[in-house]
Short mmCIF file of C-alpha atoms in Angstrom, two decimals:
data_model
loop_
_atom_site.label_atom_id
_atom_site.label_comp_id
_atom_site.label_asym_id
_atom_site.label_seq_id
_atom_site.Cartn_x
_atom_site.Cartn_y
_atom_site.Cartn_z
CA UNK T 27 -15.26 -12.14 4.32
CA UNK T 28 -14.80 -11.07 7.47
CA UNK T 29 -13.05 -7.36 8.71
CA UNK T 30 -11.65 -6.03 12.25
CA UNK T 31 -11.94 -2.22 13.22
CA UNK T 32 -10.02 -1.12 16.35
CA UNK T 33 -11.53 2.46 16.65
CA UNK T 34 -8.71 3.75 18.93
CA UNK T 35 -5.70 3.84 17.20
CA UNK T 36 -3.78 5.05 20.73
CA UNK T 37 -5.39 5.27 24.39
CA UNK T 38 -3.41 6.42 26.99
CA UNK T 39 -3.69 6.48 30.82
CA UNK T 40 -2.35 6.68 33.87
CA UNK T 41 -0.92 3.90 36.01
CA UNK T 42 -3.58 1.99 38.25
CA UNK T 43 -6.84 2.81 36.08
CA UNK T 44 -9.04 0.91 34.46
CA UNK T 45 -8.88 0.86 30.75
CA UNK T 46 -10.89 -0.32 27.75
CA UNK T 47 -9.86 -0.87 24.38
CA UNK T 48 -12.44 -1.81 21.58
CA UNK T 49 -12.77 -3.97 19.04
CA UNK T 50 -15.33 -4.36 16.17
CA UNK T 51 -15.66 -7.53 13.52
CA UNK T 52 -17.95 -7.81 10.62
CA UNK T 53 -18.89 -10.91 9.93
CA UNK T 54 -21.84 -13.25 8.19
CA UNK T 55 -20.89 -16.44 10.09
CA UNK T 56 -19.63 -17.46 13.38
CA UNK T 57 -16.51 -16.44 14.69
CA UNK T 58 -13.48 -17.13 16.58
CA UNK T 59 -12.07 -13.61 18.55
CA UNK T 60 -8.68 -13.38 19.96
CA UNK T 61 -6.64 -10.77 21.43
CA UNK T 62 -3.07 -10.39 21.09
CA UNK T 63 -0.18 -8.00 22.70
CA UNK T 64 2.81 -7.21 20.95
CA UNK T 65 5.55 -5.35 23.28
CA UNK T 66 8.24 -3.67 21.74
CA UNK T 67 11.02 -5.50 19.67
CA UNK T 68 8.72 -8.90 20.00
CA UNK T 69 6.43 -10.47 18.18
CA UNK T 70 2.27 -11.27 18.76
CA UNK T 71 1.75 -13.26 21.26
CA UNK T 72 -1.70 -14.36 22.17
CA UNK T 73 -3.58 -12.52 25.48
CA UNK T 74 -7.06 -14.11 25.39
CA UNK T 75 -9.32 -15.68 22.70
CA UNK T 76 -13.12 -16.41 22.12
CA UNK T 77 -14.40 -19.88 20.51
CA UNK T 78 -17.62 -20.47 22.34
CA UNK T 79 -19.18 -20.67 25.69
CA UNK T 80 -19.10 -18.09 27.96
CA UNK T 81 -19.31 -14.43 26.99
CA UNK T 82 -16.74 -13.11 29.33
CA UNK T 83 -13.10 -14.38 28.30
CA UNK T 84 -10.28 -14.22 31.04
CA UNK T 85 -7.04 -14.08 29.69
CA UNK T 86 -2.97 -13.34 30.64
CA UNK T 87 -1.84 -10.44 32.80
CA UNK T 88 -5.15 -9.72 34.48
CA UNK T 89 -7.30 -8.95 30.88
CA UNK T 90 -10.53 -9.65 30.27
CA UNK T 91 -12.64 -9.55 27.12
CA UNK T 92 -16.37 -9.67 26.11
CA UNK T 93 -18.18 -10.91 23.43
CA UNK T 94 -21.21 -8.94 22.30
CA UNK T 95 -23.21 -10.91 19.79
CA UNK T 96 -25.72 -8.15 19.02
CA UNK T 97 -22.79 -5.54 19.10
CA UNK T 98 -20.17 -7.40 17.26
CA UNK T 99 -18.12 -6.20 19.61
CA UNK T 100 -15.04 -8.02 21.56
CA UNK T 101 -14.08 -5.31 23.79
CA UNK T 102 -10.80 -6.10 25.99
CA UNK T 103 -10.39 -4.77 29.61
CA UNK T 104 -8.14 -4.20 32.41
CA UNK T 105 -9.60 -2.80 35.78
CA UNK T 106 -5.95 -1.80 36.77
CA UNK T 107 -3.30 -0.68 34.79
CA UNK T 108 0.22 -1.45 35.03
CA UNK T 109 3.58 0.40 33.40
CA UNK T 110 4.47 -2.86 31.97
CA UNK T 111 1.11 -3.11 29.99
CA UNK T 112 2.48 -0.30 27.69
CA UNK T 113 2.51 -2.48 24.14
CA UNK T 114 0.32 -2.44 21.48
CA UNK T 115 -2.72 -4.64 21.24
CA UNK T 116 -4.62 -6.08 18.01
CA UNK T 117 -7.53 -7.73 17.80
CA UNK T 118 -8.16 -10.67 15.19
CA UNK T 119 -11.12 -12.57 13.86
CA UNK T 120 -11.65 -15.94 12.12
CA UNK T 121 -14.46 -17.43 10.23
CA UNK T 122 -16.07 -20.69 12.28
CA UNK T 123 -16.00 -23.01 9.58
CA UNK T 124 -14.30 -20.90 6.96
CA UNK T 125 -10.55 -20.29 6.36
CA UNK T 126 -8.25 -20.41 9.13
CA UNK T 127 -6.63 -17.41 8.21
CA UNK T 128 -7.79 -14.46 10.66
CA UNK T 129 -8.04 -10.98 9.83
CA UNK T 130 -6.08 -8.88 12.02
CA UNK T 131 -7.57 -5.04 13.29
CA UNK T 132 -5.07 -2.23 12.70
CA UNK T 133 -3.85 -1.98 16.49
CA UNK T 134 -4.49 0.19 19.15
CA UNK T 135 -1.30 1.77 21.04
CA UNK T 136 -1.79 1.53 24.95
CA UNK T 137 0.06 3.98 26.68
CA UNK T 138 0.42 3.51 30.90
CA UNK T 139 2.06 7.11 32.01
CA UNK T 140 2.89 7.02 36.40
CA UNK J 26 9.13 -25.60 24.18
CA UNK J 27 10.47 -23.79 21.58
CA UNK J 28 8.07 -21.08 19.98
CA UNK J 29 9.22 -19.79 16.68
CA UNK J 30 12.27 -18.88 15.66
CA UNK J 31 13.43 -16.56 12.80
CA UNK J 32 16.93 -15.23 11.90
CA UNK J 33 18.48 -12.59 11.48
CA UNK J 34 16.58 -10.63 14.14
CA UNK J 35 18.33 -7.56 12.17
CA UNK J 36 19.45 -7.25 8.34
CA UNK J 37 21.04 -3.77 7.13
CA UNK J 38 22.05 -4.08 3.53
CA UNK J 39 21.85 -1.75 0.47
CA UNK J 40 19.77 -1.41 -2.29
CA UNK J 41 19.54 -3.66 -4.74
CA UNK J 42 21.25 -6.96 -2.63
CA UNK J 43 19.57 -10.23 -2.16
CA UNK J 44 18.08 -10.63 1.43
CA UNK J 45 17.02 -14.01 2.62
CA UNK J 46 14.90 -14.13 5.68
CA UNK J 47 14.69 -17.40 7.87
CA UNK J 48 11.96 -19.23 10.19
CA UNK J 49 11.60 -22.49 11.97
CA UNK J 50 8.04 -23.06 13.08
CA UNK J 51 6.79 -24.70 15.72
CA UNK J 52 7.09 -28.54 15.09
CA UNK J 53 3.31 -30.17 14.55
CA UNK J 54 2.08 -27.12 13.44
CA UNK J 55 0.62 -27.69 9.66
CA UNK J 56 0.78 -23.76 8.75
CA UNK J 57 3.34 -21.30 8.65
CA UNK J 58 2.77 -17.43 7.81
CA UNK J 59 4.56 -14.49 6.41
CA UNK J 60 3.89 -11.31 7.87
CA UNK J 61 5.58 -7.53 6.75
CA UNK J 62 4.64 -4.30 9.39
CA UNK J 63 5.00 -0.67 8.86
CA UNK J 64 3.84 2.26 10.45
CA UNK J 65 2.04 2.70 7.38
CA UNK J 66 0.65 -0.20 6.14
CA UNK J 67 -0.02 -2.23 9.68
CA UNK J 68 0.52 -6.02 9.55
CA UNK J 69 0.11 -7.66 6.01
CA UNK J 70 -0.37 -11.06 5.65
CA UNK J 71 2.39 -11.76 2.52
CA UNK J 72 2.05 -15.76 1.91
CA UNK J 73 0.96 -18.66 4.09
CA UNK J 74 2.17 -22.64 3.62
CA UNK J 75 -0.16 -25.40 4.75
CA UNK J 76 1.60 -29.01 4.79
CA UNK J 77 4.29 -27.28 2.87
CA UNK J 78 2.35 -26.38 0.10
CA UNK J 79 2.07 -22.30 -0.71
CA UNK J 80 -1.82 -21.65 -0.42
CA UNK J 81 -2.25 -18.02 -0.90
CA UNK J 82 0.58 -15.97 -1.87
CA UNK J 83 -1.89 -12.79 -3.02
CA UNK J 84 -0.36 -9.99 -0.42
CA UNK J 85 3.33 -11.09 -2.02
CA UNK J 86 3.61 -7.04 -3.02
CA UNK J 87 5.75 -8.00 -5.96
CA UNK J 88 7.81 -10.43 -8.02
CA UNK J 89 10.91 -9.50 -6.42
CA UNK J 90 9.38 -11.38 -3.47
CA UNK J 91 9.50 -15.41 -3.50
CA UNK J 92 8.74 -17.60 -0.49
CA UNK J 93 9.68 -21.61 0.17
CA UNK J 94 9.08 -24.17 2.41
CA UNK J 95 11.08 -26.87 1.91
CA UNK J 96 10.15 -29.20 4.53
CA UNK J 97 8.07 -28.68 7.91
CA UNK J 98 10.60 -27.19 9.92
CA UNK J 99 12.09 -24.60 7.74
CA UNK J 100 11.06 -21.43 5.48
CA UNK J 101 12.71 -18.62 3.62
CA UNK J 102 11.37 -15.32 2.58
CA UNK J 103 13.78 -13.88 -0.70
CA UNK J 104 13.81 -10.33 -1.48
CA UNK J 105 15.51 -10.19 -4.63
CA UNK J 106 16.37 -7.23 -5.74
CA UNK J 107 15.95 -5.53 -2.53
CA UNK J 108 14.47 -1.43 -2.30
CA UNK J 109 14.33 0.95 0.14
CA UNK J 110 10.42 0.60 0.49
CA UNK J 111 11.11 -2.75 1.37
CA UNK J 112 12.28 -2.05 4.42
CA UNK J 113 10.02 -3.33 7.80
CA UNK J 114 9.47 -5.63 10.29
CA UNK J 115 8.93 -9.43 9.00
CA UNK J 116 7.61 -11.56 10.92
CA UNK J 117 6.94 -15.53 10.28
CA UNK J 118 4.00 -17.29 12.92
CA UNK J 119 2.86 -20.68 12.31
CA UNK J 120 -0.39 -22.41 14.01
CA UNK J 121 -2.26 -25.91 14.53
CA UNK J 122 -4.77 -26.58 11.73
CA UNK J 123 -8.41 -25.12 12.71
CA UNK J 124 -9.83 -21.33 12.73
CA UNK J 125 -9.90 -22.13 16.41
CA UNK J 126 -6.37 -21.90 16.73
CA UNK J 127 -4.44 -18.89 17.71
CA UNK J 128 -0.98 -18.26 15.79
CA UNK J 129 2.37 -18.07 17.33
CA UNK J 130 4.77 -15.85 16.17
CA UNK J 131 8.28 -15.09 15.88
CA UNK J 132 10.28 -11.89 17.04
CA UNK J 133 10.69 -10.91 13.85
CA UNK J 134 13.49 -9.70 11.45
CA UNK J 135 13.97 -5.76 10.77
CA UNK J 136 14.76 -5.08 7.49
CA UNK J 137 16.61 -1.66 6.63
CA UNK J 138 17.28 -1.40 2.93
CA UNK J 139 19.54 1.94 2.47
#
């Protein structure tokens, strides 16, 4: 079965810098990685995902996320930070070939200050 | 297109009352998911449907929790009697069949059991 750690449970930082927020999956098959932002009052709603391909995902909103086989990492990424990116940001996993039910990580609070 | 849609967006009631929660998924989508989040406890997958049909209704915390979907476009969640601990954000998402496929959910309903 697969997990999700998201070691950061908050990150904050000021408007206009870069940020990073990480993302961890245990697995013993193939996966499917997504990325998804929930702002407040709203629901999930998906920022980027990973089936195959490419390494480097570009998603909504100017994020970008990379897939490190050897890492197990999905790490997602903003070079600029807005106010409006304040939200909170899980990552998710899914076995290729398994159930589609993903595992969701635990969330990591992004906090933009001016 | 409309995403998915669950009612109320806000239920107050006390202790002990029935509380019916309500989703429409997305039409074509084959699954539909129950979701509860707290501070605590994160997001918890409760039940999910596939075609209808309740697959896995293990993270259903108790009896006092039942879940239906009586045709494709329509699902209740029934807390029955309702508890104070009961109280959180629920939150129904529904997807396309394949591990591929991100979920879409719902705004939510908060629950606040006095």
């Amino acid at each position: 079965a697969q997990s999700v750690t998201q070691l950061d449970s908050q990150v904050p930082v000021f408007e206009e810098a870069p940020v990073e927020l990480r993302c961890n999956y245990s697995s013993s098959v193939s996966v499917y990685l997504f990325w998804y932002v929930q702002y407040p009052n709203q629901g999930l709603q998906l920022l980027l995902k990973y089936l195959s391909g490419s390494t480097l995902v570009k998603g909504i909103n100017g994020f970008e996320a990379e897939f490190n086989k050897s890492q197990t990492s999905f790490h997602l990424r903003k070079p600029s930070v807005h106010i409006s990116d304040t939200a909170e940001y899980f990552c998710a996993v899914s076995e290729v070939g398994g159930s589609y039910i993903p595992t969701f990580g635990r969330g990591t609070s992004l906090i933009v200050h001016p | 297109d409309a995403g998915v849609i669950q009612s109320p967006r806000h239920e107050v009631t006390e202790m002990g009352q029935e509380v019916t929660l309500r989703c429409k998924p997305i039409s074509g989508h084959d699954y539909l998911f129950w979701y509860r989040q707290t501070m605590m406890r994160g997001l918890e997958l409760l039940i999910y449907f596939n075609n209808n049909v309740p697959i896995d209704d293990s993270g259903m915390p108790e009896d006092r929790f039942s879940a239906k979907m009586p045709n494709a476009s329509f699902s209740t969640l029934k807390i029955q009697p309702s508890e104070p601990r009961d109280s959180a954000v629920y939150f129904c998402a529904s997807s396309s069949e394949g591990g591929n496929q991100p979920q879409h959910f719902g705004d939510g309903t908060r629950l606040s059991i006095l």
